[in-house]
Short mmCIF file of C-alpha atoms in Angstrom, two decimals:
data_model
loop_
_atom_site.label_atom_id
_atom_site.label_comp_id
_atom_site.label_asym_id
_atom_site.label_seq_id
_atom_site.Cartn_x
_atom_site.Cartn_y
_atom_site.Cartn_z
CA UNK A 1 71.95 -85.92 -88.68
CA UNK A 2 72.23 -88.52 -91.37
CA UNK A 3 75.30 -88.21 -93.53
CA UNK A 4 74.42 -87.09 -97.04
CA UNK A 5 77.29 -89.13 -98.43
CA UNK A 6 76.15 -92.62 -99.34
CA UNK A 7 77.92 -95.03 -97.01
CA UNK A 8 80.20 -97.44 -98.78
CA UNK A 9 78.52 -100.80 -98.60
CA UNK A 10 78.92 -104.08 -100.42
CA UNK A 11 80.76 -107.28 -99.81
CA UNK A 12 83.00 -107.19 -96.72
CA UNK A 13 85.91 -108.88 -98.34
CA UNK A 14 87.07 -107.46 -101.66
CA UNK A 15 90.66 -108.55 -101.12
CA UNK A 16 93.63 -106.14 -100.84
CA UNK A 17 92.48 -103.95 -103.76
CA UNK A 18 89.00 -103.59 -102.29
CA UNK A 19 90.43 -102.73 -98.89
CA UNK A 20 92.67 -100.02 -100.38
CA UNK A 21 89.69 -98.63 -102.28
CA UNK A 22 87.63 -98.52 -99.12
CA UNK A 23 90.47 -96.78 -97.22
CA UNK A 24 90.72 -94.21 -99.98
CA UNK A 25 86.97 -93.58 -99.92
CA UNK A 26 87.00 -93.25 -96.14
CA UNK A 27 89.80 -90.69 -96.36
CA UNK A 28 87.93 -88.69 -99.01
CA UNK A 29 84.83 -88.67 -96.86
CA UNK A 30 86.93 -87.64 -93.86
CA UNK A 31 88.28 -84.67 -95.80
CA UNK A 32 84.95 -83.59 -97.26
CA UNK A 33 83.15 -83.63 -93.90
CA UNK A 34 85.91 -82.03 -91.84
CA UNK A 35 87.39 -79.44 -94.19
CA UNK A 36 86.93 -75.90 -92.77
CA UNK A 37 84.56 -74.84 -95.52
CA UNK A 38 81.14 -75.56 -96.94
CA UNK A 39 81.51 -78.03 -99.81
CA UNK A 40 78.93 -79.10 -102.36
CA UNK A 41 78.93 -81.13 -105.53
CA UNK A 42 76.73 -80.01 -108.42
CA UNK A 43 75.59 -81.72 -111.60
CA UNK A 44 76.86 -80.45 -114.96
CA UNK A 45 73.84 -78.13 -115.25
CA UNK A 46 74.29 -76.74 -111.75
CA UNK A 47 71.79 -78.65 -109.59
CA UNK A 48 72.97 -79.51 -106.09
CA UNK A 49 73.75 -83.18 -105.90
CA UNK A 50 75.40 -83.50 -102.51
CA UNK A 51 76.68 -81.25 -99.70
CA UNK A 52 79.00 -81.81 -96.74
CA UNK A 53 78.10 -81.75 -93.05
CA UNK A 54 79.16 -78.10 -92.61
CA UNK A 55 76.55 -76.99 -95.17
CA UNK A 56 73.74 -78.61 -93.19
CA UNK A 57 75.11 -77.22 -89.95
CA UNK A 58 75.36 -73.68 -91.30
CA UNK A 59 72.05 -73.42 -93.15
CA UNK A 60 70.00 -75.79 -90.93
CA UNK A 61 67.81 -76.68 -93.90
CA UNK A 62 67.12 -79.88 -95.85
CA UNK A 63 68.69 -80.44 -99.26
CA UNK A 64 65.36 -79.67 -101.03
CA UNK A 65 65.37 -76.13 -99.68
CA UNK A 66 69.05 -75.60 -100.45
CA UNK A 67 68.35 -76.56 -104.07
CA UNK A 68 65.86 -73.64 -104.25
CA UNK A 69 68.60 -71.07 -103.44
CA UNK A 70 67.67 -68.90 -106.40
CA UNK A 71 64.08 -68.38 -105.20
CA UNK A 72 64.25 -68.44 -101.39
CA UNK A 73 66.12 -66.12 -99.02
CA UNK A 74 69.26 -68.12 -98.26
CA UNK A 75 71.24 -65.69 -100.41
CA UNK A 76 70.93 -62.03 -99.35
CA UNK A 77 68.42 -60.34 -101.71
CA UNK A 78 70.93 -57.56 -102.47
CA UNK A 79 73.48 -60.11 -103.64
CA UNK A 80 71.15 -62.54 -105.42
CA UNK A 81 70.90 -60.92 -108.90
CA UNK A 82 74.69 -60.73 -109.26
CA UNK A 83 75.17 -64.30 -107.96
CA UNK A 84 72.56 -65.67 -110.40
CA UNK A 85 74.24 -63.86 -113.29
CA UNK A 86 77.76 -65.04 -112.44
CA UNK A 87 76.60 -68.61 -111.75
CA UNK A 88 74.56 -68.95 -114.94
CA UNK A 89 77.42 -67.60 -117.02
CA UNK A 90 79.79 -70.15 -115.44
CA UNK A 91 77.44 -73.08 -116.09
CA UNK A 92 76.87 -72.06 -119.72
CA UNK A 93 80.53 -71.32 -120.47
CA UNK A 94 81.99 -74.11 -118.31
CA UNK A 95 84.50 -71.75 -116.68
CA UNK A 96 85.31 -71.39 -112.94
CA UNK A 97 83.50 -68.66 -111.03
CA UNK A 98 83.97 -66.72 -107.82
CA UNK A 99 81.56 -64.39 -106.03
CA UNK A 100 81.56 -62.61 -102.68
CA UNK A 101 78.11 -62.68 -101.09
CA UNK A 102 76.03 -63.15 -97.95
CA UNK A 103 74.40 -66.48 -96.95
CA UNK A 104 71.73 -66.78 -94.24
CA UNK A 105 72.76 -68.87 -91.27
CA UNK A 106 70.32 -71.19 -89.45
CA UNK A 107 69.74 -68.45 -86.82
CA UNK A 108 68.73 -65.94 -89.50
CA UNK A 109 72.00 -63.96 -89.54
CA UNK A 110 73.60 -63.25 -92.92
CA UNK A 111 77.38 -63.75 -93.09
CA UNK A 112 79.81 -62.94 -95.89
CA UNK A 113 81.30 -65.80 -97.93
CA UNK A 114 83.43 -66.33 -100.95
CA UNK A 115 81.63 -68.76 -103.26
CA UNK A 116 84.00 -70.53 -105.62
CA UNK A 117 83.06 -73.19 -108.19
CA UNK A 118 85.37 -75.33 -110.31
CA UNK A 119 84.21 -77.63 -113.13
CA UNK A 120 85.23 -81.30 -113.08
CA UNK A 121 85.87 -82.12 -116.76
CA UNK A 122 85.51 -85.25 -118.80
CA UNK A 123 88.21 -86.33 -121.26
CA UNK A 124 86.62 -84.17 -123.97
CA UNK A 125 86.84 -81.10 -121.70
CA UNK A 126 83.09 -80.86 -121.03
CA UNK A 127 82.17 -80.28 -117.34
CA UNK A 128 80.54 -83.35 -115.79
CA UNK A 129 80.27 -81.98 -112.28
CA UNK A 130 80.97 -78.81 -110.29
CA UNK A 131 82.85 -78.65 -107.00
CA UNK A 132 81.78 -75.65 -104.92
CA UNK A 133 83.57 -74.31 -101.84
CA UNK A 134 81.97 -71.63 -99.64
CA UNK A 135 84.45 -69.94 -97.27
CA UNK A 136 83.27 -67.76 -94.38
CA UNK A 137 85.07 -64.38 -94.64
CA UNK A 138 82.60 -62.41 -92.53
CA UNK A 139 85.04 -60.98 -89.98
CA UNK A 140 87.64 -60.03 -92.57
CA UNK A 141 85.00 -58.47 -94.84
CA UNK A 142 83.53 -56.39 -92.02
CA UNK A 143 87.00 -55.21 -90.97
CA UNK A 144 87.77 -54.22 -94.57
CA UNK A 145 84.45 -52.41 -94.88
CA UNK A 146 85.16 -50.51 -91.67
CA UNK A 147 88.56 -49.45 -93.02
CA UNK A 148 87.01 -48.36 -96.34
CA UNK A 149 84.36 -46.38 -94.52
CA UNK A 150 86.94 -44.68 -92.30
CA UNK A 151 89.05 -43.87 -95.34
CA UNK A 152 86.20 -42.28 -97.26
CA UNK A 153 85.10 -40.32 -94.18
CA UNK A 154 88.65 -39.06 -93.81
CA UNK A 155 88.73 -38.00 -97.46
CA UNK A 156 85.43 -36.20 -96.94
CA UNK A 157 86.73 -34.40 -93.85
CA UNK A 158 89.85 -33.36 -95.77
CA UNK A 159 87.72 -32.00 -98.62
CA UNK A 160 85.39 -30.16 -96.27
CA UNK A 161 88.25 -28.61 -94.29
CA UNK A 162 89.93 -27.45 -97.51
CA UNK A 163 86.68 -25.86 -98.62
CA UNK A 164 86.22 -24.28 -95.17
CA UNK A 165 89.74 -22.85 -95.18
CA UNK A 166 89.19 -21.48 -98.66
CA UNK A 167 85.82 -19.96 -97.69
CA UNK A 168 87.42 -18.18 -94.73
CA UNK A 169 90.17 -16.83 -97.01
CA UNK A 170 87.70 -15.61 -99.64
CA UNK A 171 85.43 -14.02 -97.02
CA UNK A 172 88.41 -12.24 -95.49
CA UNK A 173 89.57 -10.94 -98.85
CA UNK A 174 86.14 -9.80 -100.07
CA UNK A 175 85.14 -8.19 -96.77
CA UNK A 176 87.95 -5.62 -97.10
CA UNK A 177 86.68 -3.89 -100.27
CA UNK A 178 83.10 -4.34 -98.99
CA UNK A 179 84.09 -2.34 -95.89
CA UNK A 180 85.37 0.38 -98.22
CA UNK A 181 82.16 0.39 -100.25
CA UNK A 182 79.82 0.45 -97.24
CA UNK A 183 81.81 3.20 -95.51
CA UNK A 184 82.16 5.32 -98.64
CA UNK A 185 78.45 4.96 -99.39
CA UNK A 186 77.60 6.06 -95.82
CA UNK A 187 79.91 9.08 -96.09
CA UNK A 188 78.53 9.90 -99.55
CA UNK A 189 74.94 10.04 -98.23
CA UNK A 190 75.97 12.23 -95.30
CA UNK A 191 77.72 14.65 -97.65
CA UNK A 192 74.68 14.82 -99.97
CA UNK A 193 72.15 15.13 -97.15
CA UNK A 194 73.93 18.00 -95.42
CA UNK A 195 72.22 21.42 -95.39
CA UNK A 196 74.76 22.55 -97.97
CA UNK A 197 75.61 19.35 -99.87
CA UNK A 198 79.33 18.72 -100.55
CA UNK A 199 79.12 17.52 -104.14
CA UNK A 200 82.89 17.27 -104.71
CA UNK A 201 83.29 15.19 -101.58
CA UNK A 202 80.39 12.97 -102.65
CA UNK A 203 81.90 12.44 -106.11
CA UNK A 204 85.21 11.49 -104.52
CA UNK A 205 83.58 8.84 -102.29
CA UNK A 206 81.67 7.46 -105.30
CA UNK A 207 84.96 7.06 -107.21
CA UNK A 208 86.43 5.20 -104.24
CA UNK A 209 83.41 2.89 -104.24
CA UNK A 210 84.05 1.98 -107.87
CA UNK A 211 87.70 1.25 -107.09
CA UNK A 212 86.74 -1.00 -104.14
CA UNK A 213 84.13 -2.85 -106.22
CA UNK A 214 86.84 -3.54 -108.83
CA UNK A 215 89.15 -4.84 -106.11
CA UNK A 216 86.42 -7.30 -105.06
CA UNK A 217 86.01 -8.32 -108.71
CA UNK A 218 89.78 -8.93 -108.94
CA UNK A 219 89.59 -11.39 -106.06
CA UNK A 220 86.87 -13.29 -107.91
CA UNK A 221 88.83 -13.22 -111.17
CA UNK A 222 91.90 -14.65 -109.41
CA UNK A 223 89.81 -17.47 -108.00
CA UNK A 224 88.26 -18.20 -111.37
CA UNK A 225 91.70 -18.41 -112.99
CA UNK A 226 92.74 -20.74 -110.21
CA UNK A 227 89.87 -23.18 -110.67
CA UNK A 228 89.74 -23.20 -114.45
CA UNK A 229 93.28 -24.62 -114.66
CA UNK A 230 92.34 -27.94 -113.17
CA UNK A 231 92.84 -30.13 -116.22
CA UNK A 232 95.67 -32.55 -115.61
CA UNK A 233 97.29 -34.76 -118.21
CA UNK A 234 99.37 -37.50 -116.65
CA UNK A 235 102.36 -39.27 -118.22
CA UNK A 236 105.44 -41.11 -116.94
CA UNK A 237 108.11 -38.51 -116.16
CA UNK A 238 111.63 -38.17 -114.86
CA UNK A 239 111.48 -35.35 -112.30
CA UNK A 240 115.09 -34.38 -113.08
CA UNK A 241 114.05 -33.68 -116.69
CA UNK A 242 111.21 -31.49 -115.49
CA UNK A 243 113.64 -29.62 -113.23
CA UNK A 244 116.01 -29.08 -116.18
CA UNK A 245 113.12 -27.57 -118.22
CA UNK A 246 112.48 -25.08 -115.43
CA UNK A 247 116.15 -24.24 -114.91
CA UNK A 248 116.43 -23.43 -118.62
CA UNK A 249 113.48 -21.05 -118.26
CA UNK A 250 114.63 -19.41 -115.04
CA UNK A 251 118.40 -19.21 -115.35
CA UNK A 252 118.65 -15.82 -117.09
CA UNK A 253 116.31 -14.34 -114.49
CA UNK A 254 118.47 -15.74 -111.69
CA UNK A 255 121.68 -14.48 -113.31
CA UNK A 256 120.24 -10.99 -113.56
CA UNK A 257 119.62 -11.06 -109.79
CA UNK A 258 123.21 -12.37 -109.33
CA UNK A 259 121.96 -15.61 -107.80
CA UNK A 260 124.20 -18.67 -108.17
CA UNK A 261 122.22 -21.75 -109.14
CA UNK A 262 123.51 -25.14 -108.14
CA UNK A 263 121.74 -28.18 -109.63
CA UNK A 264 122.15 -31.65 -108.13
CA UNK A 265 119.89 -33.75 -110.33
CA UNK A 266 119.94 -37.51 -109.84
CA UNK A 267 120.02 -39.55 -113.05
CA UNK A 268 118.65 -42.78 -111.61
CA UNK A 269 115.31 -41.43 -110.39
CA UNK A 270 112.28 -43.67 -110.71
CA UNK A 271 109.64 -42.47 -113.20
CA UNK A 272 106.60 -40.82 -111.67
CA UNK A 273 103.12 -40.46 -113.05
CA UNK A 274 102.68 -36.70 -113.43
CA UNK A 275 101.56 -33.64 -115.35
CA UNK A 276 104.68 -31.99 -116.78
CA UNK A 277 103.28 -28.46 -117.07
CA UNK A 278 101.78 -28.49 -113.56
CA UNK A 279 105.00 -29.80 -111.99
CA UNK A 280 106.99 -27.18 -113.89
CA UNK A 281 104.70 -24.56 -112.33
CA UNK A 282 105.39 -25.93 -108.84
CA UNK A 283 109.18 -25.90 -109.34
CA UNK A 284 109.06 -22.45 -110.95
CA UNK A 285 107.01 -21.17 -108.02
CA UNK A 286 109.53 -22.54 -105.50
CA UNK A 287 112.43 -21.02 -107.47
CA UNK A 288 110.77 -17.62 -107.75
CA UNK A 289 109.94 -17.64 -104.01
CA UNK A 290 113.61 -18.39 -103.33
CA UNK A 291 114.58 -15.52 -105.60
CA UNK A 292 112.22 -13.12 -103.78
CA UNK A 293 113.50 -14.29 -100.38
CA UNK A 294 117.05 -13.44 -101.44
CA UNK A 295 116.30 -10.03 -102.94
CA UNK A 296 115.81 -8.78 -99.36
CA UNK A 297 119.00 -10.45 -98.07
CA UNK A 298 121.64 -7.98 -99.19
CA UNK A 299 124.70 -8.83 -97.19
CA UNK A 300 124.86 -12.58 -97.90
CA UNK A 301 126.01 -14.60 -100.88
CA UNK A 302 122.89 -15.44 -102.89
CA UNK A 303 122.67 -19.04 -103.93
CA UNK A 304 119.89 -21.50 -104.61
CA UNK A 305 120.33 -25.25 -104.78
CA UNK A 306 117.83 -27.44 -106.61
CA UNK A 307 118.18 -31.13 -105.88
CA UNK A 308 116.36 -34.30 -106.91
CA UNK A 309 116.78 -37.67 -105.24
CA UNK A 310 115.16 -41.06 -104.84
CA UNK A 311 114.11 -41.58 -101.21
CA UNK A 312 113.89 -45.20 -100.21
CA UNK A 313 112.33 -47.10 -103.08
CA UNK A 314 108.99 -45.38 -103.03
CA UNK A 315 109.38 -41.62 -103.51
CA UNK A 316 111.21 -39.07 -105.62
CA UNK A 317 111.95 -35.80 -103.88
CA UNK A 318 112.77 -32.34 -105.19
CA UNK A 319 114.04 -29.59 -102.90
CA UNK A 320 114.82 -25.91 -103.44
CA UNK A 321 117.19 -24.46 -100.85
CA UNK A 322 117.91 -20.73 -100.66
CA UNK A 323 120.07 -18.39 -98.56
CA UNK A 324 117.33 -15.77 -98.27
CA UNK A 325 115.59 -14.13 -95.33
CA UNK A 326 114.30 -17.48 -94.07
CA UNK A 327 111.03 -18.33 -92.32
CA UNK A 328 110.06 -18.97 -88.70
CA UNK A 329 109.03 -22.54 -88.10
CA UNK A 330 105.80 -21.31 -86.45
CA UNK A 331 104.75 -19.36 -89.56
CA UNK A 332 105.46 -22.24 -91.91
CA UNK A 333 101.92 -23.63 -92.05
CA UNK A 334 100.38 -20.21 -92.65
CA UNK A 335 102.44 -19.88 -95.84
CA UNK A 336 100.35 -22.60 -97.45
CA UNK A 337 96.97 -20.96 -96.83
CA UNK A 338 95.26 -19.15 -99.70
CA UNK A 339 95.80 -15.38 -99.92
CA UNK A 340 98.43 -15.36 -97.20
CA UNK A 341 101.41 -13.40 -98.39
CA UNK A 342 104.56 -11.92 -96.86
CA UNK A 343 105.59 -10.14 -100.05
CA UNK A 344 104.50 -6.67 -101.25
CA UNK A 345 102.37 -7.26 -104.34
CA UNK A 346 102.21 -11.01 -103.66
CA UNK A 347 98.92 -12.77 -104.40
CA UNK A 348 99.33 -15.29 -101.60
CA UNK A 349 98.23 -18.23 -103.71
CA UNK A 350 101.52 -19.58 -105.17
CA UNK A 351 102.35 -22.07 -102.44
CA UNK A 352 98.69 -22.86 -101.93
CA UNK A 353 98.29 -23.84 -105.61
CA UNK A 354 101.64 -25.66 -105.56
CA UNK A 355 100.55 -27.76 -102.62
CA UNK A 356 97.24 -28.61 -104.28
CA UNK A 357 99.08 -29.68 -107.47
CA UNK A 358 101.48 -31.88 -105.50
CA UNK A 359 98.55 -33.40 -103.63
CA UNK A 360 96.87 -34.22 -106.94
CA UNK A 361 100.02 -36.29 -107.56
CA UNK A 362 99.47 -38.05 -104.20
CA UNK A 363 102.53 -36.27 -102.86
CA UNK A 364 103.46 -33.80 -100.12
CA UNK A 365 104.93 -30.29 -100.16
CA UNK A 366 106.50 -28.69 -97.11
CA UNK A 367 109.01 -26.06 -96.03
CA UNK A 368 111.68 -25.92 -93.34
CA UNK A 369 114.04 -23.24 -92.06
CA UNK A 370 117.70 -24.05 -92.78
CA UNK A 371 120.26 -24.52 -90.03
CA UNK A 372 122.08 -21.59 -91.56
CA UNK A 373 120.42 -18.69 -93.42
CA UNK A 374 117.42 -19.27 -95.67
CA UNK A 375 114.77 -21.93 -96.08
CA UNK A 376 114.22 -25.18 -98.00
CA UNK A 377 110.99 -26.17 -99.71
CA UNK A 378 110.58 -29.80 -100.68
CA UNK A 379 108.00 -31.97 -102.37
CA UNK A 380 107.92 -35.72 -102.71
CA UNK A 381 105.84 -37.80 -105.10
CA UNK A 382 105.38 -41.57 -104.95
CA UNK A 383 106.88 -43.78 -107.67
CA UNK A 384 104.11 -46.04 -108.99
CA UNK A 385 104.61 -49.69 -108.05
CA UNK A 386 104.60 -52.33 -110.79
CA UNK A 387 101.02 -53.34 -109.99
CA UNK A 388 99.62 -49.79 -110.03
CA UNK A 389 101.61 -48.47 -113.01
CA UNK B 1 87.29 26.64 -81.94
CA UNK B 2 88.40 23.71 -79.77
CA UNK B 3 91.05 21.28 -81.02
CA UNK B 4 89.57 18.16 -82.62
CA UNK B 5 90.45 14.76 -81.11
CA UNK B 6 92.89 12.64 -83.15
CA UNK B 7 91.67 9.22 -84.29
CA UNK B 8 94.39 6.89 -85.60
CA UNK B 9 93.49 4.07 -88.00
CA UNK B 10 95.92 1.13 -88.26
CA UNK B 11 95.00 -1.33 -91.02
CA UNK B 12 97.10 -3.04 -93.70
CA UNK B 13 94.23 -2.95 -96.20
CA UNK B 14 94.14 -0.08 -98.65
CA UNK B 15 90.36 -0.01 -99.14
CA UNK B 16 89.97 0.50 -95.39
CA UNK B 17 92.67 3.18 -95.15
CA UNK B 18 91.06 5.07 -98.05
CA UNK B 19 87.45 4.95 -96.91
CA UNK B 20 87.42 5.34 -93.13
CA UNK B 21 89.14 8.78 -92.87
CA UNK B 22 86.39 10.66 -94.81
CA UNK B 23 83.72 9.29 -92.51
CA UNK B 24 85.69 9.89 -89.31
CA UNK B 25 86.53 13.44 -90.38
CA UNK B 26 82.87 14.02 -91.20
CA UNK B 27 82.12 12.79 -87.66
CA UNK B 28 84.24 15.66 -86.29
CA UNK B 29 87.71 14.19 -85.72
CA UNK B 30 91.21 14.55 -87.05
CA UNK B 31 92.50 11.36 -88.68
CA UNK B 32 95.81 9.68 -89.44
CA UNK B 33 96.24 6.25 -91.06
CA UNK B 34 99.00 3.66 -90.69
CA UNK B 35 99.61 0.37 -92.56
CA UNK B 36 101.22 -1.42 -89.61
CA UNK B 37 101.59 -1.34 -85.83
CA UNK B 38 105.29 -0.63 -86.26
CA UNK B 39 104.60 2.47 -88.41
CA UNK B 40 102.20 3.78 -85.78
CA UNK B 41 104.64 3.20 -82.90
CA UNK B 42 107.35 5.08 -84.82
CA UNK B 43 105.15 8.17 -85.29
CA UNK B 44 104.47 11.12 -82.98
CA UNK B 45 100.76 10.21 -83.15
CA UNK B 46 101.42 7.63 -80.38
CA UNK B 47 101.49 10.59 -77.96
CA UNK B 48 98.44 12.37 -79.35
CA UNK B 49 95.86 9.73 -80.31
CA UNK B 50 92.54 10.02 -78.48
CA UNK B 51 91.27 6.78 -80.00
CA UNK B 52 92.67 3.91 -82.04
CA UNK B 53 90.82 2.02 -84.78
CA UNK B 54 92.85 -1.13 -84.94
CA UNK B 55 92.74 -4.05 -87.36
CA UNK B 56 93.04 -7.37 -85.51
CA UNK B 57 95.01 -9.31 -88.14
CA UNK B 58 97.87 -6.91 -88.90
CA UNK B 59 101.01 -8.39 -90.43
CA UNK B 60 103.91 -8.31 -87.97
CA UNK B 61 102.65 -7.06 -84.59
CA UNK B 62 98.92 -7.86 -84.41
CA UNK B 63 96.23 -5.42 -83.23
CA UNK B 64 95.81 -7.01 -79.76
CA UNK B 65 99.61 -7.13 -79.38
CA UNK B 66 99.83 -3.41 -80.14
CA UNK B 67 97.14 -2.70 -77.54
CA UNK B 68 99.12 -4.63 -74.89
CA UNK B 69 102.35 -2.92 -75.90
CA UNK B 70 100.77 0.53 -75.46
CA UNK B 71 99.51 -0.43 -71.98
CA UNK B 72 103.05 -1.54 -71.09
CA UNK B 73 104.42 1.82 -72.23
CA UNK B 74 101.79 3.65 -70.18
CA UNK B 75 100.35 5.05 -73.44
CA UNK B 76 97.05 3.23 -73.46
CA UNK B 77 94.11 4.89 -75.21
CA UNK B 78 90.63 3.59 -76.08
CA UNK B 79 90.67 0.98 -78.86
CA UNK B 80 88.00 0.06 -81.40
CA UNK B 81 88.99 -3.19 -83.10
CA UNK B 82 87.91 -3.99 -86.66
CA UNK B 83 88.37 -7.39 -88.30
CA UNK B 84 87.58 -9.36 -91.44
CA UNK B 85 88.12 -12.65 -89.62
CA UNK B 86 84.70 -14.19 -89.06
CA UNK B 87 85.49 -15.86 -85.76
CA UNK B 88 82.34 -15.48 -83.65
CA UNK B 89 83.89 -15.43 -80.19
CA UNK B 90 86.55 -12.84 -81.03
CA UNK B 91 84.57 -9.60 -80.36
CA UNK B 92 83.44 -10.74 -76.90
CA UNK B 93 86.99 -11.73 -75.96
CA UNK B 94 88.49 -8.44 -77.12
CA UNK B 95 85.83 -6.35 -75.37
CA UNK B 96 86.39 -8.41 -72.21
CA UNK B 97 90.10 -7.57 -72.54
CA UNK B 98 89.35 -3.84 -72.48
CA UNK B 99 88.42 -2.79 -76.04
CA UNK B 100 85.58 -0.27 -76.53
CA UNK B 101 84.17 -2.44 -79.33
CA UNK B 102 85.11 -5.00 -81.96
CA UNK B 103 83.38 -4.55 -85.32
CA UNK B 104 83.19 -7.21 -88.02
CA UNK B 105 83.92 -5.94 -91.54
CA UNK B 106 81.88 -4.73 -93.33
CA UNK B 107 80.22 -2.60 -90.61
CA UNK B 108 77.66 0.23 -90.89
CA UNK B 109 78.98 3.80 -90.78
CA UNK B 110 76.74 4.68 -87.81
CA UNK B 111 78.11 1.74 -85.80
CA UNK B 112 81.70 2.90 -86.31
CA UNK B 113 80.91 6.53 -85.44
CA UNK B 114 78.99 5.44 -82.31
CA UNK B 115 81.99 3.42 -81.15
CA UNK B 116 84.39 6.33 -81.75
CA UNK B 117 82.07 8.75 -79.92
CA UNK B 118 81.98 6.38 -76.94
CA UNK B 119 85.77 5.96 -77.04
CA UNK B 120 86.28 9.74 -77.03
CA UNK B 121 83.73 10.36 -74.31
CA UNK B 122 81.13 11.94 -76.61
CA UNK B 123 77.70 10.47 -77.04
#
């Protein structure tokens, strides 16, 4: 293939200055034709003036066809409109541009490239030429796309499994009063259809049906309350301050139950991005669970320790440790499912909501049995890095 | 008049404990209800029950665990399981393990009475 760069010709002997000039030109040509990238030089208004050897090798087309890039298929049709827009804006404004796009190789395969153009300016600042470098990033781009795809599939699976778990919980909870209604209705009909109808018995079963229907409605109302409180308002917070708010709210309650509260709140915590009210709810829920766990533990000293700390550089952690009845390690996961409760009169949604709030903060909430009596519940939330704050 | 067979219902759910006894009594049986396996084991009804209606997902000792415990004590009696857990393969497994039936809540009144009749040797 003939080199597109004009060969330096002219008189053989230009003296030492000419020889140095020729060496310099040779070196430039060496760089341009051997650099691991596709290089082209454009006129001030964006027409292709010259390209290096790699461009010809990649595209396998003559310069005339390359110049028609905006109307033939050498740029992937999905990418073309955006490339045209970015390129035209750069030429008009005289500012550097960069796009990520697919170019068609000589064998017909499209590969991903970065396409970067820099203006060469005259003394008055006006672009006189454009230097363009195309870099093949196909393998990296495909690897990144695969990771993105896996990540979004994972997020989808997580969403679906949360919805599935919730559906199972709701079905379980609603099927109980439905059993009451269906059975009472069956009994009611039998009592009415008997040769001597038992009207008092029938009335009694009808009243029970109403009660069961209201129980089913209560389940729905609880769910509605749960999902209507989804509005979050994020601000930069010190988790120790949030803990102090909650302690102020809860301390008289704890004193009444003769529970000693020990607070170990770190002052040098990193700020987190969080919703103050929602995080207060989580901490209050953990404290009130601790309180309930200790109301059944009569013979021991009742104490709860609330502690905040910075873990590594990346996370702040808050833990609530009690000396209550404790929890088996094997039942720990069940505690976080909706409507699961171990307490008389418990709704079974406190920890479930708490976990969903912490997860909205990109954090984790978990529980562990203590070495001694009681259990510890902990959540950790990431501290935003400088670039994401 | 012959003595009526005793059917014991063990379920932690109040709606179930309130509704089933009327129907079972109407079907010709005596009835007692219990909120947990432990309550049932602590009562004299363990000796007298002709049939157990047993919730699968009881808190504490589960329904299937109670059934095994009774077999170990030599006190086994026919069991009709009831459950609000929608797991499809559960009924077949429990029946294979010796239950008379396993009914998914909510079930029809006739289905429950049929199962009790079979458990008590009436048909």
